[in-house]
Each structure stands twice: as C-alpha cells, then as structure tokens.
Amino acid sequence: MSIETYIAVLHDDEAAADDGESVLCPLQPDGQPKPSIDHDGVLYDLLEVQSRDGVFEYKRERS
C-alpha cells in the first residue's frame, strides 16, 4: 500500500511567497490536501489561491 503525498510550502505570511519551508505531507483519503497543517507545533492554513500543480501553499495561522 502506498501513501500519496504532496509538497506543502509553509509561509509566515502571504507576502513571503518565495521564502517558504517545503515539507512533504500525505494527501487526505479523498485525494485533497489538508486544509490545515500542524508543523512543529505551529498551525498553517491552506491558501485559497495556488500557483503550481502538486505544490500547495500554506500561511501561518494567526492566533
């Protein structure tokens, strides 16, 4: 059994479009990326607008 993955690029804010940390994440069972990611205890939310196929951009959740 294989697990399908995608690249999530994590940004501190939307303005930092080129300076993100890339991490590998498993797709949800329905084949979609996760709406939010917990990476090292920090929550990131999926951005509505995506720029590249197979790569999903996230921004740090503000509390």
Short mmCIF file of C-alpha atoms in Angstrom, two decimals:
data_model
loop_
_atom_site.label_atom_id
_atom_site.label_comp_id
_atom_site.label_asym_id
_atom_site.label_seq_id
_atom_site.Cartn_x
_atom_site.Cartn_y
_atom_site.Cartn_z
CA MET A 1 0.00 0.00 0.00
CA SER A 2 1.39 3.39 -0.93
CA ILE A 3 0.55 6.77 0.53
CA GLU A 4 0.15 9.61 -1.93
CA THR A 5 1.88 12.80 -0.86
CA TYR A 6 2.18 16.43 -1.87
CA ILE A 7 4.59 19.28 -1.20
CA ALA A 8 3.36 21.90 1.24
CA VAL A 9 5.20 25.23 1.26
CA LEU A 10 4.85 26.92 4.64
CA HIS A 11 4.98 30.72 4.88
CA ASP A 12 4.92 33.01 7.90
CA ASP A 13 2.63 35.34 5.93
CA GLU A 14 1.22 35.71 2.41
CA ALA A 15 3.80 38.37 1.48
CA ALA A 16 6.66 35.84 1.80
CA ALA A 17 5.68 33.99 -1.39
CA ASP A 18 9.24 32.97 -2.30
CA ASP A 19 10.64 32.15 1.17
CA GLY A 20 8.74 29.14 2.35
CA GLU A 21 9.80 25.92 4.01
CA SER A 22 8.86 22.87 1.92
CA VAL A 23 7.56 19.77 3.68
CA LEU A 24 6.10 16.52 2.39
CA CYS A 25 2.53 15.77 3.53
CA PRO A 26 0.13 12.87 2.96
CA LEU A 27 -2.99 13.58 0.93
CA GLN A 28 -6.35 13.07 2.62
CA PRO A 29 -8.25 9.87 1.69
CA ASP A 30 -10.29 11.88 -0.87
CA GLY A 31 -7.05 12.92 -2.65
CA GLN A 32 -7.18 16.55 -1.49
CA PRO A 33 -4.56 18.46 0.51
CA LYS A 34 -5.22 19.06 4.18
CA PRO A 35 -6.98 22.39 4.96
CA SER A 36 -4.52 23.00 7.81
CA ILE A 37 -1.19 21.51 8.90
CA ASP A 38 0.49 21.28 12.29
CA HIS A 39 4.24 21.50 11.67
CA ASP A 40 6.49 21.51 14.75
CA GLY A 41 3.61 22.76 16.89
CA VAL A 42 2.73 25.64 14.55
CA LEU A 43 -0.55 25.67 12.61
CA TYR A 44 -0.66 26.63 8.93
CA ASP A 45 -3.81 27.18 6.82
CA LEU A 46 -4.12 26.32 3.13
CA LEU A 47 -4.24 29.42 0.92
CA GLU A 48 -7.22 29.68 -1.43
CA VAL A 49 -5.11 30.66 -4.44
CA GLN A 50 -2.49 28.14 -5.53
CA SER A 51 0.32 28.79 -8.02
CA ARG A 52 1.77 25.39 -9.02
CA ASP A 53 0.39 21.90 -9.66
CA GLY A 54 1.24 19.41 -6.92
CA VAL A 55 2.56 22.13 -4.60
CA PHE A 56 0.23 23.72 -2.06
CA GLU A 57 0.92 26.98 -0.28
CA TYR A 58 0.07 27.49 3.40
CA LYS A 59 0.36 30.52 5.67
CA ARG A 60 0.94 30.55 9.39
CA GLU A 61 -2.26 30.76 11.39
CA ARG A 62 -2.55 33.93 13.45
CA SER A 63 -3.86 33.46 16.97
#
